[in-house]
PDB file of C-alpha atoms in Angstrom:
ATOM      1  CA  UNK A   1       0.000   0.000   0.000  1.00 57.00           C
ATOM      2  CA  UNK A   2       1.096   3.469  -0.529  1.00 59.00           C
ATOM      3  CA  UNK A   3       1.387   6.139   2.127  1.00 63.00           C
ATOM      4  CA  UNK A   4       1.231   9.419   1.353  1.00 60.00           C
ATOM      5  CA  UNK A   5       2.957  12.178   3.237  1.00 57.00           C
ATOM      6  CA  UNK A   6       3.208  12.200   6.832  1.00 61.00           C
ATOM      7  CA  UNK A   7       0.891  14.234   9.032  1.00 61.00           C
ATOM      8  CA  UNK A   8       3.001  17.141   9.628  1.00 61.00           C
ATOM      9  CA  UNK A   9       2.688  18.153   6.064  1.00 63.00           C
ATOM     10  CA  UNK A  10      -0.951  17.787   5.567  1.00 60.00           C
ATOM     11  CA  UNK A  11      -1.199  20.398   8.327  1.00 63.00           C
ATOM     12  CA  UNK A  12       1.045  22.107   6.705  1.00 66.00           C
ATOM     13  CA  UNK A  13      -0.708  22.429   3.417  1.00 66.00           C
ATOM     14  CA  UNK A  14      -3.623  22.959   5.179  1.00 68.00           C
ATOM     15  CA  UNK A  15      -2.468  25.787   6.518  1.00 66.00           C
ATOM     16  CA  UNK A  16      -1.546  27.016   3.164  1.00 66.00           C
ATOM     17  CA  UNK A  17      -4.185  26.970   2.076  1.00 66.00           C
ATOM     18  CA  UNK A  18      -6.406  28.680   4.303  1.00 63.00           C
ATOM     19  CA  UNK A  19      -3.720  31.483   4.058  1.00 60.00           C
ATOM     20  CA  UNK A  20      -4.055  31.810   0.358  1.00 55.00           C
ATOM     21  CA  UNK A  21      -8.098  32.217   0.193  1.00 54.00           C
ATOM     22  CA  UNK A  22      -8.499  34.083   3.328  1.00 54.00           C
ATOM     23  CA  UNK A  23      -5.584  36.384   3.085  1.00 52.00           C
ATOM     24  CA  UNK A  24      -2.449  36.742   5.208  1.00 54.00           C
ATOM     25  CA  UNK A  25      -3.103  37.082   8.752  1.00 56.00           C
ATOM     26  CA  UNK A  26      -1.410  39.363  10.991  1.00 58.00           C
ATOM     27  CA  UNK A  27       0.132  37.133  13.658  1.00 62.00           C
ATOM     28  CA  UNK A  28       1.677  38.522  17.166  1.00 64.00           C
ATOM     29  CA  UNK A  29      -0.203  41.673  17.260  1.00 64.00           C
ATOM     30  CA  UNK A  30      -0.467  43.341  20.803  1.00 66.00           C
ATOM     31  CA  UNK A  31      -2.926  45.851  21.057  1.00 68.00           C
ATOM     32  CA  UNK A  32      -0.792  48.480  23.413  1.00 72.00           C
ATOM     33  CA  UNK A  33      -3.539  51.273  23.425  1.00 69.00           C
ATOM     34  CA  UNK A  34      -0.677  53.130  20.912  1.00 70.00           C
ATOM     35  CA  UNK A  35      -3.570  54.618  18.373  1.00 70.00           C
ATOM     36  CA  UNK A  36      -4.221  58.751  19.543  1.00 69.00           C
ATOM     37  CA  UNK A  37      -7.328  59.102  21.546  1.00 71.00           C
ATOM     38  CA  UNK A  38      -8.444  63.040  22.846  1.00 71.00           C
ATOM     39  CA  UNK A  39      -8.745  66.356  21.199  1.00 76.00           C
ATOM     40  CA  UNK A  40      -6.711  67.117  17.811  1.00 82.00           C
ATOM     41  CA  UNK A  41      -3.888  69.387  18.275  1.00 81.00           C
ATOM     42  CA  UNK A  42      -4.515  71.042  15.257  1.00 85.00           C
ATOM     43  CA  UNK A  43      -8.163  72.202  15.565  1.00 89.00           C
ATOM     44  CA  UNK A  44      -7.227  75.396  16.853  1.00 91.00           C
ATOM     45  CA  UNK A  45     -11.366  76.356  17.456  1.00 92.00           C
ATOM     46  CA  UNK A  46     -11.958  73.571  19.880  1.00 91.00           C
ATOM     47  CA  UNK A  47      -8.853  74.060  21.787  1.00 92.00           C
ATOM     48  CA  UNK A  48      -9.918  77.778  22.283  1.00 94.00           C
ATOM     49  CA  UNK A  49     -13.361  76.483  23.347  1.00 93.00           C
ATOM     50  CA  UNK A  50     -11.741  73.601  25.966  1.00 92.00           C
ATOM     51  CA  UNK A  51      -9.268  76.677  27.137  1.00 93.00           C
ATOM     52  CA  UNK A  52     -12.262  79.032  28.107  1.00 94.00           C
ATOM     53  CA  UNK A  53     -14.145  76.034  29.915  1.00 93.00           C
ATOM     54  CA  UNK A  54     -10.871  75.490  31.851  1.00 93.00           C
ATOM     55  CA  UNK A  55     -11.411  78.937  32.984  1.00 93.00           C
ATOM     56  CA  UNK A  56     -14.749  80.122  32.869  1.00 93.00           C
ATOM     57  CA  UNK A  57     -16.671  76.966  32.451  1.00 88.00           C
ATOM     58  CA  UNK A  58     -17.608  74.497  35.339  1.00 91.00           C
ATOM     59  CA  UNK A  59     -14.933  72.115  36.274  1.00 90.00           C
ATOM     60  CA  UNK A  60     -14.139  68.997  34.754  1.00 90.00           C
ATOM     61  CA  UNK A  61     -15.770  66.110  35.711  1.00 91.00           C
ATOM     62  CA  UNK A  62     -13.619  63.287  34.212  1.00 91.00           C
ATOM     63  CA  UNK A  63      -9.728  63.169  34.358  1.00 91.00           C
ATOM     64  CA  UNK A  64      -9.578  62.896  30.196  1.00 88.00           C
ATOM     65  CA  UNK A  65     -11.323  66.300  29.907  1.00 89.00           C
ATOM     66  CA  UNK A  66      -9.558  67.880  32.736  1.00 92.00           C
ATOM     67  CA  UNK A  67      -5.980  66.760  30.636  1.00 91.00           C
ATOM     68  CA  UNK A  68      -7.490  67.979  27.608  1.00 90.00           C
ATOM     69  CA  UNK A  69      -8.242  71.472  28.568  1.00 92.00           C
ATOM     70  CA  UNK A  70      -4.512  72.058  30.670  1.00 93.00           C
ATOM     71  CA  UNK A  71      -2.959  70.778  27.168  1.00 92.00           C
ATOM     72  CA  UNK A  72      -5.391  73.467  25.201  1.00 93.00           C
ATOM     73  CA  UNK A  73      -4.397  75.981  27.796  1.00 95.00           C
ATOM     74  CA  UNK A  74      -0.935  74.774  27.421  1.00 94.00           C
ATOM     75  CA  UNK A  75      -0.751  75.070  23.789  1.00 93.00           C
ATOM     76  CA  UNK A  76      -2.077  79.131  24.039  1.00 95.00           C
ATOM     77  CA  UNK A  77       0.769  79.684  27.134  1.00 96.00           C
ATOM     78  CA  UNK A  78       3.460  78.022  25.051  1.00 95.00           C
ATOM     79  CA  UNK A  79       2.720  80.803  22.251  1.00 94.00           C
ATOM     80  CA  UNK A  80       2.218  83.965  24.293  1.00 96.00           C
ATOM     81  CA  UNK A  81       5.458  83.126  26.020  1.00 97.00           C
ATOM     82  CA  UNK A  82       7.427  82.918  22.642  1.00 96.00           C
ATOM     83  CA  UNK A  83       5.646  85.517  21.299  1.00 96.00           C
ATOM     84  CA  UNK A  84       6.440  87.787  24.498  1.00 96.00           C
ATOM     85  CA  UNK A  85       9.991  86.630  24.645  1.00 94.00           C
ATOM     86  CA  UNK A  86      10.678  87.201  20.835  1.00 90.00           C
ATOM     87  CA  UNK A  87       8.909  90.937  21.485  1.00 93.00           C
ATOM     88  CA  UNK A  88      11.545  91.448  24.190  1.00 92.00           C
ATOM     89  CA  UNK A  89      14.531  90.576  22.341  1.00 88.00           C
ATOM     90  CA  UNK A  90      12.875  92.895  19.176  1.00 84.00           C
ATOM     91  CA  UNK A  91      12.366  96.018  21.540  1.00 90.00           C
ATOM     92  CA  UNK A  92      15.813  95.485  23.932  1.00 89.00           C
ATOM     93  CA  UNK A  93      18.589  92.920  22.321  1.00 86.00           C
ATOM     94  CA  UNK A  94      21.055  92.633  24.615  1.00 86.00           C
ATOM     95  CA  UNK A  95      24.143  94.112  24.238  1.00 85.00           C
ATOM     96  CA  UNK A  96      27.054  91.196  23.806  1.00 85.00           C
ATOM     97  CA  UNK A  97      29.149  90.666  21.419  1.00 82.00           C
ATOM     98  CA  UNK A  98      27.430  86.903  20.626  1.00 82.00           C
ATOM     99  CA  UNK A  99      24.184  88.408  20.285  1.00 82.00           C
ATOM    100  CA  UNK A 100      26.158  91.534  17.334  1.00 79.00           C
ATOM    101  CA  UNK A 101      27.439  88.289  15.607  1.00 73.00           C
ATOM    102  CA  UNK A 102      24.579  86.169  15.769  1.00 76.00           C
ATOM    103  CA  UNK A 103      21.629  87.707  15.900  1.00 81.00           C
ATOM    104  CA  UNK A 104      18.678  86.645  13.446  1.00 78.00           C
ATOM    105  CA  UNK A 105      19.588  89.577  10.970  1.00 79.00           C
ATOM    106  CA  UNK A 106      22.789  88.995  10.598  1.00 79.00           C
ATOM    107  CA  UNK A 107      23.227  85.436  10.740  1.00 78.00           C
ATOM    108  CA  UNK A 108      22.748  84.961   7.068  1.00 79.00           C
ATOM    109  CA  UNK A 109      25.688  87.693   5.973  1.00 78.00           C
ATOM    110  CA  UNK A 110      27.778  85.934   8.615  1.00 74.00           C
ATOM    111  CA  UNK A 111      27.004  82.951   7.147  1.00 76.00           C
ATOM    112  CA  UNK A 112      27.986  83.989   3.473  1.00 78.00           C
ATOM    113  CA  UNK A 113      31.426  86.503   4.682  1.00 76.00           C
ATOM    114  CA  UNK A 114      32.570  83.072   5.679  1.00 74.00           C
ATOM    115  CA  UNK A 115      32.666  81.191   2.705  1.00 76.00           C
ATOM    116  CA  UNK A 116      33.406  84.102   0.726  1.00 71.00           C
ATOM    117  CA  UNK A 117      36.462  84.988   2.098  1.00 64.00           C
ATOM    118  CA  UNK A 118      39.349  85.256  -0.211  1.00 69.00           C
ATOM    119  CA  UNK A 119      42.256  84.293   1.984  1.00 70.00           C
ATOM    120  CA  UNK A 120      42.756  80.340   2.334  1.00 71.00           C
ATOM    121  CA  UNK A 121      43.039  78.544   5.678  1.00 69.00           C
ATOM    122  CA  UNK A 122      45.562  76.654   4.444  1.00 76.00           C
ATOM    123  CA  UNK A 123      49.310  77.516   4.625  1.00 76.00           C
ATOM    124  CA  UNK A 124      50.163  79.037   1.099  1.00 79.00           C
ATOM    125  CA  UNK A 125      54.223  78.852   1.596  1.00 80.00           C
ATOM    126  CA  UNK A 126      56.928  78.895   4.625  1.00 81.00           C
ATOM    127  CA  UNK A 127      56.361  80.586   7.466  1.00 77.00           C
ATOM    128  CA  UNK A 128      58.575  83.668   7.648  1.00 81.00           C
ATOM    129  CA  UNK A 129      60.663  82.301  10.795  1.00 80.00           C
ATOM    130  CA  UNK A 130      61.497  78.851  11.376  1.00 81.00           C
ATOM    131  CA  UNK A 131      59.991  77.236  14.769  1.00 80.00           C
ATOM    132  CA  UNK A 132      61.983  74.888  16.968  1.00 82.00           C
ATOM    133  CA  UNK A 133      59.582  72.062  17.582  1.00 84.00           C
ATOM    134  CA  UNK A 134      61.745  69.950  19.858  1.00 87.00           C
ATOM    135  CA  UNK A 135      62.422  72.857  22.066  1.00 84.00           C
ATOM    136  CA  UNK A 136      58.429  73.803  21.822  1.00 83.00           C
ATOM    137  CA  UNK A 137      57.861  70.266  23.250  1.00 85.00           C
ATOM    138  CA  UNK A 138      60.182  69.991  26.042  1.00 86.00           C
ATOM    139  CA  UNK A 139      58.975  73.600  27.102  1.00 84.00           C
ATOM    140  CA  UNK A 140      55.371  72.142  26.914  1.00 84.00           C
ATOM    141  CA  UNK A 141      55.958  68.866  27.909  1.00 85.00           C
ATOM    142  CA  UNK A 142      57.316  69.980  31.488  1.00 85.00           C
ATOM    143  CA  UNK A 143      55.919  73.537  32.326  1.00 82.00           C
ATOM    144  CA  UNK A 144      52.645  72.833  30.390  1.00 77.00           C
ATOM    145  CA  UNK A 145      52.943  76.781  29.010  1.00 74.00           C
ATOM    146  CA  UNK A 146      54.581  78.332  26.412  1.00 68.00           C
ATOM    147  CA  UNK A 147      56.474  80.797  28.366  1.00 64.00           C
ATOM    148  CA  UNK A 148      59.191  82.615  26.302  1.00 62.00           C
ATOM    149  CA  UNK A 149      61.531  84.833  28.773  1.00 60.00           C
ATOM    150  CA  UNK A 150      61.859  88.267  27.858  1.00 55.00           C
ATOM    151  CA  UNK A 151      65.647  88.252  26.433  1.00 57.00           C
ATOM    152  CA  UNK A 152      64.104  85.815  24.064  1.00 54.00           C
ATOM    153  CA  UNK A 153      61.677  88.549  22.618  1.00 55.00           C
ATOM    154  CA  UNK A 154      63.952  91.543  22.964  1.00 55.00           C
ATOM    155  CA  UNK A 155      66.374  89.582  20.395  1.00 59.00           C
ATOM    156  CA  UNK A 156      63.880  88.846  18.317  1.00 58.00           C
ATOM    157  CA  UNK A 157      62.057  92.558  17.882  1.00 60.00           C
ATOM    158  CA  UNK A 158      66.430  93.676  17.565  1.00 61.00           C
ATOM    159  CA  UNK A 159      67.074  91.384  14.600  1.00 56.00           C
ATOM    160  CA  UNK A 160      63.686  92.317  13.364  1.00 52.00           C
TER     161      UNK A 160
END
C-alpha cells in the first residue's frame, strides 16, 4: 500500500491553504492602546473652546477632559510666552558681542562673509621664521605653558 505524506505536512498544506483564500493574517499583534485618543492638536477652534471652559466653564468632571483642557491651555501659554519673549529681544537685544554676531539679521551675511572669504586657511608657503619644535615640546611637555623669557623677545624685535 502506498502512504502518502506524513501528518506534519498535511497540516502544513492545510495551513496554506487557508492562508491563500483568506488572506495573510497578521500574527503577534499586541494591542498596546498606541492609536491617539483626545482632542486634535490642530483644531485650533476647539482648543480655544476647551481653554475658556478650563477657565470660565464648570470644572471637569472626568480626568480625560480635565488633561485635555490644561494641554489646550498649554498650547495658548506656550505661544504667548514665545511671542512675548521674541517681542523682548525685538524692543531690547542685549548688548554682547554673541548676540552683534549672531543675531537673526545677521546670521545669514555671517554665514555667506565666511565662505566668501578670499584668503585660504591653508598655509600658502613657509612661514617667515622657522619654529623649533623639539624645544616647543620639552617647554610644553614639562611647564605645560609656552612661556618665552623676555631676552628671548627683545632679540627677536632687535634682529627684526
Amino acid at each position: 500500500r502506498i502512504q502518502g505524506p506524513p501528518p506534519v505536512v498535511w497540516h502544513s498544506l492545510s495551513m496554506l491553504r487557508s492562508l491563500q483564500t483568506r488572506g495573510v493574517r497578521k500574527f503577534g499583534v499586541r494591542y498596546l492602546g498606541g492609536a491617539a485618543r483626545g482632542y486634535n492638536v490642530y483644531d485650533v477652534q476647539s482648543n480655544v473652546k476647551l481653554a475658556k471652559g478650563f477657565f470660565t466653564g464648570p470644572p471637569a468632571l472626568s480626568y480625560s477632559v480635565f488633561k485635555a483642557q490644561c494641554e489646550a491651555v498649554r498650547l495658548f501659554v506656550f505661544a504667548g510666552t514665545v511671542s512675548i519673549l521674541t517681542l523682548s529681544l525685538v524692543i531690547s537685544p542685549p548688548r554682547s558681542s554673541y548676540w552683534l554676531t549672531w543675531r537673526p539679521d545677521r546670521v545669514l551675511m555671517s554665514f555667506v562673509r565666511s565662505f566668501g572669504s578670499k584668503s585660504s586657511p591653508f598655509l600658502q608657503g613657509k612661514l617667515p621664521y622657522d619654529p623649533n619644535v623639539p624645544l616647543l615640546y620639552t617647554e610644553l611637555s614639562t611647564t605645560r605653558s609656552c612661556y618665552r623669557p623676555a631676552k628671548a623677545e627683545a632679540e627677536e624685535e632687535e634682529g627684526a
